[in-house]
PDB file of C-alpha atoms in Angstrom:
ATOM      1  CA  MET Q  11      37.760  11.911  33.630  1.00  0.00           C
ATOM      2  CA  ALA Q  12      37.384   8.522  32.009  1.00  0.00           C
ATOM      3  CA  SER Q  13      33.863   7.189  31.164  1.00  0.00           C
ATOM      4  CA  PRO Q  14      32.287   5.295  34.023  1.00  0.00           C
ATOM      5  CA  ASN Q  15      32.173   2.300  31.687  1.00  0.00           C
ATOM      6  CA  SER Q  16      33.447   2.579  28.166  1.00  0.00           C
ATOM      7  CA  THR Q  17      31.908  -0.687  27.290  1.00  0.00           C
ATOM      8  CA  PHE Q  18      28.437   0.829  27.833  1.00  0.00           C
ATOM      9  CA  THR Q  19      28.957   3.775  25.546  1.00  0.00           C
ATOM     10  CA  GLU Q  20      30.446   1.545  22.920  1.00  0.00           C
ATOM     11  CA  LEU Q  21      27.491  -0.792  22.909  1.00  0.00           C
ATOM     12  CA  VAL Q  22      25.041   1.941  22.730  1.00  0.00           C
ATOM     13  CA  SER Q  23      26.775   3.516  19.719  1.00  0.00           C
ATOM     14  CA  THR Q  24      27.345   0.271  17.793  1.00  0.00           C
ATOM     15  CA  THR Q  25      23.969  -1.244  18.536  1.00  0.00           C
ATOM     16  CA  PHE Q  26      22.089   1.846  17.571  1.00  0.00           C
ATOM     17  CA  ARG Q  27      24.067   2.318  14.351  1.00  0.00           C
ATOM     18  CA  LYS Q  28      23.473  -1.302  13.458  1.00  0.00           C
ATOM     19  CA  HIS Q  29      19.701  -1.041  13.938  1.00  0.00           C
ATOM     20  CA  ARG Q  30      19.131   2.379  12.503  1.00  0.00           C
ATOM     21  CA  LYS Q  31      17.537   1.120   9.180  1.00  0.00           C
ATOM     22  CA  GLN Q  32      15.308  -1.140  11.211  1.00  0.00           C
ATOM     23  CA  ILE Q  33      14.368   1.817  13.378  1.00  0.00           C
ATOM     24  CA  LYS Q  34      13.278   3.745  10.272  1.00  0.00           C
ATOM     25  CA  ASP Q  35      11.449   0.820   8.838  1.00  0.00           C
ATOM     26  CA  ASN Q  36       9.551   0.163  12.042  1.00  0.00           C
ATOM     27  CA  LEU Q  37       8.577   3.849  12.215  1.00  0.00           C
ATOM     28  CA  SER Q  38       7.321   3.885   8.665  1.00  0.00           C
ATOM     29  CA  ASN Q  39       5.367   0.690   9.225  1.00  0.00           C
ATOM     30  CA  ARG Q  40       3.353   2.285  11.965  1.00  0.00           C
ATOM     31  CA  ASN Q  41       2.734   5.623  10.106  1.00  0.00           C
ATOM     32  CA  ALA Q  42       0.989   5.572   6.795  1.00  0.00           C
ATOM     33  CA  LEU Q  43       2.072   8.882   5.562  1.00  0.00           C
ATOM     34  CA  LEU Q  44       5.797   8.270   6.317  1.00  0.00           C
ATOM     35  CA  LYS Q  45       5.527   4.794   4.636  1.00  0.00           C
ATOM     36  CA  TYR Q  46       4.166   6.179   1.358  1.00  0.00           C
ATOM     37  CA  ILE Q  47       6.617   9.121   1.322  1.00  0.00           C
ATOM     38  CA  MET Q  48       9.524   6.419   1.771  1.00  0.00           C
ATOM     39  CA  LYS Q  49       7.989   4.072  -0.746  1.00  0.00           C
ATOM     40  CA  ARG Q  50       7.925   6.845  -3.269  1.00  0.00           C
ATOM     41  CA  GLY Q  51      11.531   7.777  -2.596  1.00  0.00           C
ATOM     42  CA  ASN Q  52      10.368  11.212  -1.474  1.00  0.00           C
ATOM     43  CA  THR Q  53      13.170  11.635   1.029  1.00  0.00           C
ATOM     44  CA  ARG Q  54      16.219  13.776   0.528  1.00  0.00           C
ATOM     45  CA  ARG Q  55      19.303  14.177   2.482  1.00  0.00           C
ATOM     46  CA  GLU Q  56      20.965  17.658   2.508  1.00  0.00           C
ATOM     47  CA  ASP Q  57      24.438  18.580   3.464  1.00  0.00           C
ATOM     48  CA  GLY Q  58      23.758  21.998   4.811  1.00  0.00           C
ATOM     49  CA  GLY Q  59      22.096  25.414   3.997  1.00  0.00           C
ATOM     50  CA  LEU Q  60      20.551  28.039   6.252  1.00  0.00           C
ATOM     51  CA  THR Q  61      16.959  26.702   5.451  1.00  0.00           C
ATOM     52  CA  ILE Q  62      15.343  23.993   3.253  1.00  0.00           C
ATOM     53  CA  ALA Q  63      14.398  25.400  -0.060  1.00  0.00           C
ATOM     54  CA  CYS Q  64      11.484  23.820  -1.936  1.00  0.00           C
ATOM     55  CA  PRO Q  65      11.002  25.106  -5.633  1.00  0.00           C
ATOM     56  CA  LEU Q  66       7.384  25.908  -6.647  1.00  0.00           C
ATOM     57  CA  ASP Q  67       5.850  25.930 -10.053  1.00  0.00           C
ATOM     58  CA  TYR Q  68       3.087  28.288  -8.936  1.00  0.00           C
ATOM     59  CA  ALA Q  69       1.649  29.859 -12.149  1.00  0.00           C
ATOM     60  CA  ALA Q  70       1.078  29.233 -15.847  1.00  0.00           C
ATOM     61  CA  ASN Q  71       3.237  30.654 -18.575  1.00  0.00           C
ATOM     62  CA  GLY Q  72       1.539  33.775 -19.700  1.00  0.00           C
ATOM     63  CA  THR Q  73       2.923  33.745 -23.294  1.00  0.00           C
ATOM     64  CA  TYR Q  74       0.562  30.987 -24.546  1.00  0.00           C
ATOM     65  CA  GLN Q  75      -1.308  32.474 -27.573  1.00  0.00           C
ATOM     66  CA  ARG Q  76      -3.169  31.586 -30.698  1.00  0.00           C
ATOM     67  CA  TYR Q  77      -1.724  33.322 -33.671  1.00  0.00           C
ATOM     68  CA  SER Q  78      -1.873  33.536 -37.422  1.00  0.00           C
ATOM     69  CA  ASP Q  79       0.840  34.315 -40.007  1.00  0.00           C
ATOM     70  CA  TRP Q  80       2.683  37.525 -39.000  1.00  0.00           C
ATOM     71  CA  ASP Q  81       0.992  38.355 -35.667  1.00  0.00           C
ATOM     72  CA  SER Q  82       3.312  39.589 -33.125  1.00  0.00           C
ATOM     73  CA  LEU Q  83       4.212  37.030 -30.500  1.00  0.00           C
ATOM     74  CA  ASN Q  84       4.058  37.614 -26.748  1.00  0.00           C
ATOM     75  CA  ILE Q  85       7.527  37.396 -25.536  1.00  0.00           C
ATOM     76  CA  SER Q  86       6.812  38.898 -22.062  1.00  0.00           C
ATOM     77  CA  PRO Q  87       8.737  37.328 -19.216  1.00  0.00           C
ATOM     78  CA  SER Q  88       6.542  35.040 -17.086  1.00  0.00           C
ATOM     79  CA  ASP Q  89       7.096  34.797 -13.342  1.00  0.00           C
ATOM     80  CA  VAL Q  90       6.274  31.120 -12.843  1.00  0.00           C
ATOM     81  CA  ILE Q  91       8.898  29.758 -10.415  1.00  0.00           C
ATOM     82  CA  SER Q  92       9.195  30.641  -6.627  1.00  0.00           C
ATOM     83  CA  ALA Q  93      10.187  28.599  -3.543  1.00  0.00           C
ATOM     84  CA  ALA Q  94       8.837  27.663  -0.207  1.00  0.00           C
ATOM     85  CA  GLU Q  95      11.339  28.025   2.589  1.00  0.00           C
ATOM     86  CA  TYR Q  96      11.309  25.617   5.413  1.00  0.00           C
ATOM     87  CA  GLN Q  97      13.274  25.902   8.681  1.00  0.00           C
ATOM     88  CA  TRP Q  98      15.496  23.090  10.029  1.00  0.00           C
ATOM     89  CA  ARG Q  99      13.915  21.366  12.992  1.00  0.00           C
ATOM     90  CA  GLN Q 100      15.968  19.359  15.485  1.00  0.00           C
ATOM     91  CA  ILE Q 101      15.147  16.346  17.606  1.00  0.00           C
ATOM     92  CA  ALA Q 102      17.495  14.796  20.305  1.00  0.00           C
ATOM     93  CA  ILE Q 103      16.981  11.686  22.406  1.00  0.00           C
ATOM     94  CA  ASN Q 104      19.543  10.587  24.815  1.00  0.00           C
ATOM     95  CA  VAL Q 105      20.540   7.258  26.225  1.00  0.00           C
ATOM     96  CA  VAL Q 106      21.486   7.994  29.793  1.00  0.00           C
ATOM     97  CA  SER Q 107      22.791   5.959  32.737  1.00  0.00           C
ATOM     98  CA  SER Q 108      24.298   6.950  36.056  1.00  0.00           C
ATOM     99  CA  GLY Q 109      27.698   5.694  36.923  1.00  0.00           C
ATOM    100  CA  ARG Q 110      26.097   3.741  39.813  1.00  0.00           C
ATOM    101  CA  GLU Q 111      23.700   2.040  37.422  1.00  0.00           C
ATOM    102  CA  ILE Q 112      26.511   0.974  35.131  1.00  0.00           C
ATOM    103  CA  ARG Q 113      28.703  -0.226  37.869  1.00  0.00           C
ATOM    104  CA  ILE Q 114      25.915  -2.325  39.423  1.00  0.00           C
ATOM    105  CA  ASN Q 115      25.448  -3.835  36.009  1.00  0.00           C
ATOM    106  CA  LYS Q 116      29.173  -4.667  35.665  1.00  0.00           C
ATOM    107  CA  GLY Q 117      30.071  -7.590  33.503  1.00  0.00           C
ATOM    108  CA  ASP Q 118      29.800  -8.023  29.746  1.00  0.00           C
ATOM    109  CA  SER Q 119      26.291  -9.776  29.832  1.00  0.00           C
ATOM    110  CA  ARG Q 120      24.806  -7.266  32.203  1.00  0.00           C
ATOM    111  CA  ILE Q 121      26.199  -4.244  30.366  1.00  0.00           C
ATOM    112  CA  ILE Q 122      24.720  -5.679  27.079  1.00  0.00           C
ATOM    113  CA  ASN Q 123      21.323  -6.030  28.696  1.00  0.00           C
ATOM    114  CA  LEU Q 124      21.470  -2.561  30.169  1.00  0.00           C
ATOM    115  CA  ALA Q 125      22.397  -0.974  26.826  1.00  0.00           C
ATOM    116  CA  THR Q 126      19.824  -2.968  24.961  1.00  0.00           C
ATOM    117  CA  ALA Q 127      17.017  -1.918  27.388  1.00  0.00           C
ATOM    118  CA  LYS Q 128      18.023   1.766  27.248  1.00  0.00           C
ATOM    119  CA  ILE Q 129      18.114   1.671  23.362  1.00  0.00           C
ATOM    120  CA  LYS Q 130      14.743   0.028  23.143  1.00  0.00           C
ATOM    121  CA  ASN Q 131      13.224   2.568  25.299  1.00  0.00           C
ATOM    122  CA  ALA Q 132      14.826   5.405  23.291  1.00  0.00           C
ATOM    123  CA  LEU Q 133      13.542   4.043  20.058  1.00  0.00           C
ATOM    124  CA  ARG Q 134      10.011   3.509  21.244  1.00  0.00           C
ATOM    125  CA  THR Q 135      10.019   7.074  22.545  1.00  0.00           C
ATOM    126  CA  PHE Q 136      11.395   8.474  19.292  1.00  0.00           C
ATOM    127  CA  ASN Q 137       8.954   6.484  17.133  1.00  0.00           C
ATOM    128  CA  ASN Q 138       5.786   7.479  19.094  1.00  0.00           C
ATOM    129  CA  ASN Q 139       6.781  11.209  19.273  1.00  0.00           C
ATOM    130  CA  PHE Q 140       7.964  11.543  15.687  1.00  0.00           C
ATOM    131  CA  SER Q 141       4.794   9.923  14.477  1.00  0.00           C
ATOM    132  CA  SER Q 142       2.754  12.443  16.318  1.00  0.00           C
ATOM    133  CA  ASP Q 143       4.923  15.301  15.169  1.00  0.00           C
ATOM    134  CA  LEU Q 144       4.206  14.173  11.452  1.00  0.00           C
ATOM    135  CA  TYR Q 145       0.455  14.886  12.108  1.00  0.00           C
ATOM    136  CA  SER Q 146       0.886  17.952  14.147  1.00  0.00           C
ATOM    137  CA  ALA Q 147       0.238  21.583  13.373  1.00  0.00           C
ATOM    138  CA  GLY Q 148       3.840  22.365  14.073  1.00  0.00           C
ATOM    139  CA  ALA Q 149       2.643  24.675  16.830  1.00  0.00           C
ATOM    140  CA  LEU Q 150       5.112  23.542  19.600  1.00  0.00           C
ATOM    141  CA  THR Q 151       8.474  25.126  19.773  1.00  0.00           C
ATOM    142  CA  ASN Q 152      10.895  23.662  17.238  1.00  0.00           C
ATOM    143  CA  GLN Q 153       8.304  21.081  15.972  1.00  0.00           C
ATOM    144  CA  ILE Q 154       8.464  19.992  12.434  1.00  0.00           C
ATOM    145  CA  ASN Q 155       5.635  20.966   9.988  1.00  0.00           C
ATOM    146  CA  GLY Q 156       2.865  18.298  10.349  1.00  0.00           C
ATOM    147  CA  ILE Q 157      -0.037  17.391   8.206  1.00  0.00           C
ATOM    148  CA  GLN Q 158      -2.274  19.737  10.197  1.00  0.00           C
ATOM    149  CA  ALA Q 159      -0.104  22.540   9.083  1.00  0.00           C
ATOM    150  CA  ILE Q 160       0.405  21.557   5.407  1.00  0.00           C
ATOM    151  CA  VAL Q 161      -3.223  20.370   4.992  1.00  0.00           C
ATOM    152  CA  ALA Q 162      -4.853  22.728   7.465  1.00  0.00           C
ATOM    153  CA  ASP Q 163      -8.550  22.970   8.521  1.00  0.00           C
ATOM    154  CA  THR Q 164      -8.186  26.736   8.040  1.00  0.00           C
ATOM    155  CA  ASN Q 165      -6.075  26.857   4.708  1.00  0.00           C
ATOM    156  CA  THR Q 166      -5.081  30.468   4.889  1.00  0.00           C
ATOM    157  CA  ASN Q 167      -2.211  29.811   7.303  1.00  0.00           C
ATOM    158  CA  THR Q 168       1.406  30.456   6.487  1.00  0.00           C
ATOM    159  CA  VAL Q 169       3.532  27.440   5.545  1.00  0.00           C
ATOM    160  CA  GLY Q 170       6.987  27.455   4.138  1.00  0.00           C
ATOM    161  CA  GLY Q 171       7.145  31.306   4.419  1.00  0.00           C
ATOM    162  CA  ILE Q 172       4.162  31.772   2.008  1.00  0.00           C
ATOM    163  CA  ASP Q 173       1.009  33.414   3.360  1.00  0.00           C
ATOM    164  CA  ALA Q 174      -1.938  31.442   1.952  1.00  0.00           C
ATOM    165  CA  SER Q 175      -4.294  34.232   2.775  1.00  0.00           C
ATOM    166  CA  ALA Q 176      -2.446  36.382   0.166  1.00  0.00           C
ATOM    167  CA  TRP Q 177      -1.672  33.504  -2.338  1.00  0.00           C
ATOM    168  CA  SER Q 178      -4.630  31.266  -3.249  1.00  0.00           C
ATOM    169  CA  PHE Q 179      -2.440  28.857  -5.103  1.00  0.00           C
ATOM    170  CA  TRP Q 180      -0.937  27.862  -1.790  1.00  0.00           C
ATOM    171  CA  GLN Q 181      -4.288  26.935  -0.095  1.00  0.00           C
ATOM    172  CA  ASN Q 182      -4.997  23.264   0.458  1.00  0.00           C
ATOM    173  CA  SER Q 183      -8.581  22.000  -0.375  1.00  0.00           C
ATOM    174  CA  VAL Q 184     -10.959  21.731   2.620  1.00  0.00           C
ATOM    175  CA  PHE Q 185     -14.417  20.159   2.467  1.00  0.00           C
ATOM    176  CA  ASP Q 186     -16.184  21.142   5.556  1.00  0.00           C
ATOM    177  CA  LEU Q 187     -19.296  18.811   6.284  1.00  0.00           C
ATOM    178  CA  SER Q 188     -21.070  21.404   8.301  1.00  0.00           C
ATOM    179  CA  VAL Q 189     -20.682  24.147   5.517  1.00  0.00           C
ATOM    180  CA  ASN Q 190     -21.900  21.619   2.939  1.00  0.00           C
ATOM    181  CA  GLY Q 191     -24.805  20.282   4.918  1.00  0.00           C
ATOM    182  CA  VAL Q 192     -23.536  16.850   5.134  1.00  0.00           C
ATOM    183  CA  THR Q 193     -24.158  14.570   8.080  1.00  0.00           C
ATOM    184  CA  ILE Q 194     -21.402  12.026   7.989  1.00  0.00           C
ATOM    185  CA  SER Q 195     -22.457   8.317   7.975  1.00  0.00           C
ATOM    186  CA  ALA Q 196     -21.792   5.131   6.045  1.00  0.00           C
ATOM    187  CA  THR Q 197     -24.311   6.140   3.401  1.00  0.00           C
ATOM    188  CA  THR Q 198     -22.978   9.651   2.839  1.00  0.00           C
ATOM    189  CA  ILE Q 199     -19.252   9.541   3.242  1.00  0.00           C
ATOM    190  CA  GLU Q 200     -18.399   8.407  -0.198  1.00  0.00           C
ATOM    191  CA  ASN Q 201     -20.734  10.340  -2.560  1.00  0.00           C
ATOM    192  CA  SER Q 202     -21.340  13.288  -0.375  1.00  0.00           C
ATOM    193  CA  ALA Q 203     -17.967  13.929   0.987  1.00  0.00           C
ATOM    194  CA  MET Q 204     -15.050  12.048  -0.585  1.00  0.00           C
ATOM    195  CA  LEU Q 205     -16.248  12.446  -4.163  1.00  0.00           C
ATOM    196  CA  PRO Q 206     -16.576  16.305  -4.058  1.00  0.00           C
ATOM    197  CA  LEU Q 207     -13.048  16.581  -2.513  1.00  0.00           C
ATOM    198  CA  TRP Q 208     -11.628  14.006  -5.041  1.00  0.00           C
ATOM    199  CA  LEU Q 209     -12.929  16.069  -7.981  1.00  0.00           C
ATOM    200  CA  THR Q 210     -11.082  19.172  -6.841  1.00  0.00           C
ATOM    201  CA  LEU Q 211      -7.896  17.335  -6.460  1.00  0.00           C
ATOM    202  CA  ASP Q 212      -7.870  14.889  -9.592  1.00  0.00           C
ATOM    203  CA  ARG Q 213      -5.805  16.338 -12.347  1.00  0.00           C
ATOM    204  CA  GLY Q 214      -5.575  13.174 -14.413  1.00  0.00           C
ATOM    205  CA  PRO Q 215      -4.028   9.604 -13.898  1.00  0.00           C
ATOM    206  CA  ASP Q 216      -0.544  10.922 -13.262  1.00  0.00           C
ATOM    207  CA  ASP Q 217      -1.492  13.683 -10.834  1.00  0.00           C
ATOM    208  CA  GLN Q 218      -4.235  12.563  -8.423  1.00  0.00           C
ATOM    209  CA  PRO Q 219      -4.346  11.534  -4.781  1.00  0.00           C
ATOM    210  CA  ASP Q 220      -2.694   8.205  -4.086  1.00  0.00           C
ATOM    211  CA  LEU Q 221      -3.308   7.985  -0.236  1.00  0.00           C
ATOM    212  CA  ILE Q 222      -6.416   8.737   1.796  1.00  0.00           C
ATOM    213  CA  VAL Q 223      -5.849   8.424   5.543  1.00  0.00           C
ATOM    214  CA  ALA Q 224      -8.738   8.709   7.972  1.00  0.00           C
ATOM    215  CA  SER Q 225      -9.147   8.847  11.697  1.00  0.00           C
ATOM    216  CA  ASN Q 226     -10.599   5.655  13.072  1.00  0.00           C
ATOM    217  CA  ASP Q 227     -14.194   7.056  13.109  1.00  0.00           C
ATOM    218  CA  TYR Q 228     -14.218   8.223   9.549  1.00  0.00           C
ATOM    219  CA  TYR Q 229     -12.509   4.957   8.363  1.00  0.00           C
ATOM    220  CA  ALA Q 230     -15.238   2.995  10.066  1.00  0.00           C
ATOM    221  CA  PHE Q 231     -17.868   4.967   8.079  1.00  0.00           C
ATOM    222  CA  PHE Q 232     -16.038   4.347   4.842  1.00  0.00           C
ATOM    223  CA  GLU Q 233     -15.512   0.624   5.513  1.00  0.00           C
ATOM    224  CA  ALA Q 234     -19.243   0.220   6.345  1.00  0.00           C
ATOM    225  CA  SER Q 235     -20.073   1.850   3.014  1.00  0.00           C
ATOM    226  CA  GLN Q 236     -18.125  -0.815   1.250  1.00  0.00           C
ATOM    227  CA  THR Q 237     -19.804  -3.846   2.656  1.00  0.00           C
ATOM    228  CA  SER Q 238     -20.796  -5.395  -0.592  1.00  0.00           C
ATOM    229  CA  ILE Q 239     -17.868  -4.184  -2.716  1.00  0.00           C
ATOM    230  CA  LYS Q 240     -14.832  -4.193  -0.434  1.00  0.00           C
ATOM    231  CA  ARG Q 241     -11.625  -4.028  -2.463  1.00  0.00           C
ATOM    232  CA  TYR Q 242      -8.493  -4.571  -0.497  1.00  0.00           C
ATOM    233  CA  SER Q 243      -5.024  -3.413  -1.563  1.00  0.00           C
ATOM    234  CA  ASP Q 244      -2.233  -5.890  -2.352  1.00  0.00           C
ATOM    235  CA  SER Q 245      -0.657  -8.000   0.353  1.00  0.00           C
ATOM    236  CA  GLN Q 246       2.744  -5.975   0.144  1.00  0.00           C
ATOM    237  CA  ARG Q 247       1.029  -3.045   1.977  1.00  0.00           C
ATOM    238  CA  ALA Q 248      -0.634  -5.342   4.370  1.00  0.00           C
ATOM    239  CA  ASN Q 249       2.672  -6.913   5.202  1.00  0.00           C
ATOM    240  CA  GLY Q 250       3.888  -3.381   6.074  1.00  0.00           C
ATOM    241  CA  GLY Q 251       1.369  -3.306   8.807  1.00  0.00           C
ATOM    242  CA  PHE Q 252      -1.538  -1.836   7.023  1.00  0.00           C
ATOM    243  CA  VAL Q 253      -4.819  -3.338   5.757  1.00  0.00           C
ATOM    244  CA  THR Q 254      -6.075  -0.981   3.072  1.00  0.00           C
ATOM    245  CA  LEU Q 255      -9.182  -0.500   1.107  1.00  0.00           C
ATOM    246  CA  LYS Q 256      -9.357   1.344  -2.181  1.00  0.00           C
ATOM    247  CA  TYR Q 257     -11.102   4.443  -3.347  1.00  0.00           C
ATOM    248  CA  LYS Q 258     -10.604   4.987  -7.147  1.00  0.00           C
ATOM    249  CA  ASN Q 259      -6.811   4.582  -7.411  1.00  0.00           C
ATOM    250  CA  ALA Q 260      -5.964   5.666  -3.851  1.00  0.00           C
ATOM    251  CA  ASP Q 261      -5.266   3.407  -0.861  1.00  0.00           C
ATOM    252  CA  VAL Q 262      -7.603   4.190   2.064  1.00  0.00           C
ATOM    253  CA  LEU Q 263      -6.599   3.295   5.532  1.00  0.00           C
ATOM    254  CA  PHE Q 264      -6.872   4.363   9.168  1.00  0.00           C
ATOM    255  CA  ASP Q 265      -3.992   5.870  11.018  1.00  0.00           C
ATOM    256  CA  GLY Q 266      -5.636   6.473  14.313  1.00  0.00           C
ATOM    257  CA  ASN Q 267      -2.785   5.571  16.451  1.00  0.00           C
ATOM    258  CA  SER Q 268      -0.238   7.912  14.732  1.00  0.00           C
ATOM    259  CA  GLY Q 269      -1.499  11.277  15.963  1.00  0.00           C
ATOM    260  CA  ILE Q 270      -4.147  12.039  13.406  1.00  0.00           C
ATOM    261  CA  PRO Q 271      -6.950  14.157  14.860  1.00  0.00           C
ATOM    262  CA  ALA Q 272     -10.454  12.706  15.281  1.00  0.00           C
ATOM    263  CA  ALA Q 273     -13.095  13.381  12.600  1.00  0.00           C
ATOM    264  CA  HIS Q 274     -10.615  13.973   9.890  1.00  0.00           C
ATOM    265  CA  MET Q 275      -9.882  12.311   6.506  1.00  0.00           C
ATOM    266  CA  TYR Q 276      -6.795  13.453   4.547  1.00  0.00           C
ATOM    267  CA  CYS Q 277      -6.742  13.007   0.810  1.00  0.00           C
ATOM    268  CA  ARG Q 278      -3.058  13.251  -0.149  1.00  0.00           C
ATOM    269  CA  ASN Q 279      -0.968  13.468  -3.301  1.00  0.00           C
ATOM    270  CA  THR Q 280       2.342  12.162  -1.939  1.00  0.00           C
ATOM    271  CA  ASN Q 281       4.147  13.324  -5.070  1.00  0.00           C
ATOM    272  CA  TYR Q 282       4.357  16.779  -3.519  1.00  0.00           C
ATOM    273  CA  LEU Q 283       5.406  15.668   0.041  1.00  0.00           C
ATOM    274  CA  GLU Q 284       8.978  15.178   0.974  1.00  0.00           C
ATOM    275  CA  LEU Q 285      10.886  14.343   4.138  1.00  0.00           C
ATOM    276  CA  VAL Q 286      14.230  16.305   4.155  1.00  0.00           C
ATOM    277  CA  VAL Q 287      16.912  15.228   6.532  1.00  0.00           C
ATOM    278  CA  HIS Q 288      20.346  16.623   7.293  1.00  0.00           C
ATOM    279  CA  GLN Q 289      23.051  14.034   6.296  1.00  0.00           C
ATOM    280  CA  ASP Q 290      24.951  14.634   9.538  1.00  0.00           C
ATOM    281  CA  ALA Q 291      21.845  14.263  11.862  1.00  0.00           C
ATOM    282  CA  ASP Q 292      19.820  11.360  10.382  1.00  0.00           C
ATOM    283  CA  LEU Q 293      19.425   9.602  13.720  1.00  0.00           C
ATOM    284  CA  GLU Q 294      23.257   9.930  14.298  1.00  0.00           C
ATOM    285  CA  VAL Q 295      24.817   8.732  17.529  1.00  0.00           C
ATOM    286  CA  MET Q 296      27.107  11.383  18.878  1.00  0.00           C
ATOM    287  CA  GLU Q 297      30.060  10.968  21.150  1.00  0.00           C
ATOM    288  CA  GLU Q 298      29.333  10.385  24.863  1.00  0.00           C
ATOM    289  CA  MET Q 299      29.027  13.375  27.010  1.00  0.00           C
ATOM    290  CA  ARG Q 300      29.462  13.579  30.808  1.00  0.00           C
ATOM    291  CA  PRO Q 301      28.113  16.312  33.136  1.00  0.00           C
ATOM    292  CA  VAL Q 302      31.123  18.062  34.885  1.00  0.00           C
ATOM    293  CA  ASN Q 303      29.386  17.752  38.232  1.00  0.00           C
ATOM    294  CA  GLN Q 304      27.615  14.471  37.960  1.00  0.00           C
ATOM    295  CA  ASP Q 305      28.611  10.832  37.755  1.00  0.00           C
ATOM    296  CA  GLY Q 306      27.030   9.397  34.565  1.00  0.00           C
ATOM    297  CA  ALA Q 307      27.167   8.994  30.884  1.00  0.00           C
ATOM    298  CA  VAL Q 308      24.917  10.583  28.146  1.00  0.00           C
ATOM    299  CA  VAL Q 309      24.983   9.296  24.562  1.00  0.00           C
ATOM    300  CA  PRO Q 310      23.008  11.821  22.395  1.00  0.00           C
ATOM    301  CA  ILE Q 311      21.177  10.666  19.169  1.00  0.00           C
ATOM    302  CA  LEU Q 312      20.246  13.481  16.760  1.00  0.00           C
ATOM    303  CA  TRP Q 313      17.713  14.027  13.983  1.00  0.00           C
ATOM    304  CA  MET Q 314      17.536  17.281  11.874  1.00  0.00           C
ATOM    305  CA  GLY Q 315      15.168  18.025   9.007  1.00  0.00           C
ATOM    306  CA  ASN Q 316      11.579  18.764   8.206  1.00  0.00           C
ATOM    307  CA  LEU Q 317       8.467  17.583   6.262  1.00  0.00           C
ATOM    308  CA  VAL Q 318       8.096  19.828   3.208  1.00  0.00           C
ATOM    309  CA  CYS Q 319       5.282  20.319   0.566  1.00  0.00           C
ATOM    310  CA  SER Q 320       5.714  21.737  -2.895  1.00  0.00           C
ATOM    311  CA  ASN Q 321       2.036  21.786  -3.809  1.00  0.00           C
ATOM    312  CA  ARG Q 322      -0.530  22.468  -1.201  1.00  0.00           C
ATOM    313  CA  LYS Q 323      -3.374  22.867  -3.734  1.00  0.00           C
ATOM    314  CA  GLN Q 324      -3.314  19.118  -4.457  1.00  0.00           C
ATOM    315  CA  GLN Q 325      -3.702  18.129  -0.722  1.00  0.00           C
ATOM    316  CA  GLY Q 326      -7.213  17.954   0.663  1.00  0.00           C
ATOM    317  CA  VAL Q 327      -8.948  17.214   4.047  1.00  0.00           C
ATOM    318  CA  ILE Q 328     -12.601  16.398   5.132  1.00  0.00           C
ATOM    319  CA  ILE Q 329     -13.577  18.036   8.427  1.00  0.00           C
ATOM    320  CA  ALA Q 330     -16.663  18.189  10.472  1.00  0.00           C
TER     321      ALA Q 330
END
């Protein structure tokens, strides 16, 4: 059977494809983590594979030695490379209209308005939910790995197929205020919480946190601590939708509307975070589908990928 109105389907497809980059930019501009990943170029498109493999340099080469003259050299093989394995996760959002709705809106201008309204609703829904997924623990069925999984409050969880309770190199850093006897406030947040965590993550100017994202409550404490010495980041980041402060070389900002849990401050080295997307499902508009026993049109929009991490040790979180 023919589509109830092929013009509607065509408009949905062409309009969505035309605005796909704008959609991604809009999403990154309202989620600090995603913006920094994209800014660094830490996105990868894959053409297939059963899973997403992420190589890990997890141990030092054991053959390092000091020697003199004719000492025997250590040529034992060193097992230093492994891989984390992440599952593909899929997201679908459908632009749906009944045949009655399409026929009521018959006429070019009315069909355009109908398609535009449906697309705007779909994009807003995708942006809000994907942003929440990026901060999730990945606990829901088919949900991507979020920051609460990769930088977990209890860092002995399994991520990428590696059990952190068995492999300490795969444990992210956690600074627990209650364990360390710190009552969080504007006078304690910097020297008593942020500094100790920073020192565990700083491995020199080329390998240190570049982004600190706080829930609104912890950001308020940090900003209050900077009253006399506030140092804002450059206007380019502000133009992206963020007003940021600085802590050492890292940008500090709040992301309270993106799904970050309350009473959390994440200290991230985004060198090791990557958003991997399948090239055939990177917000791709599929062909129209029609229920065999209903009068209507469904245009699916598909995404497939995951957020991956190659070094959890260099990611940290402050919790209460």
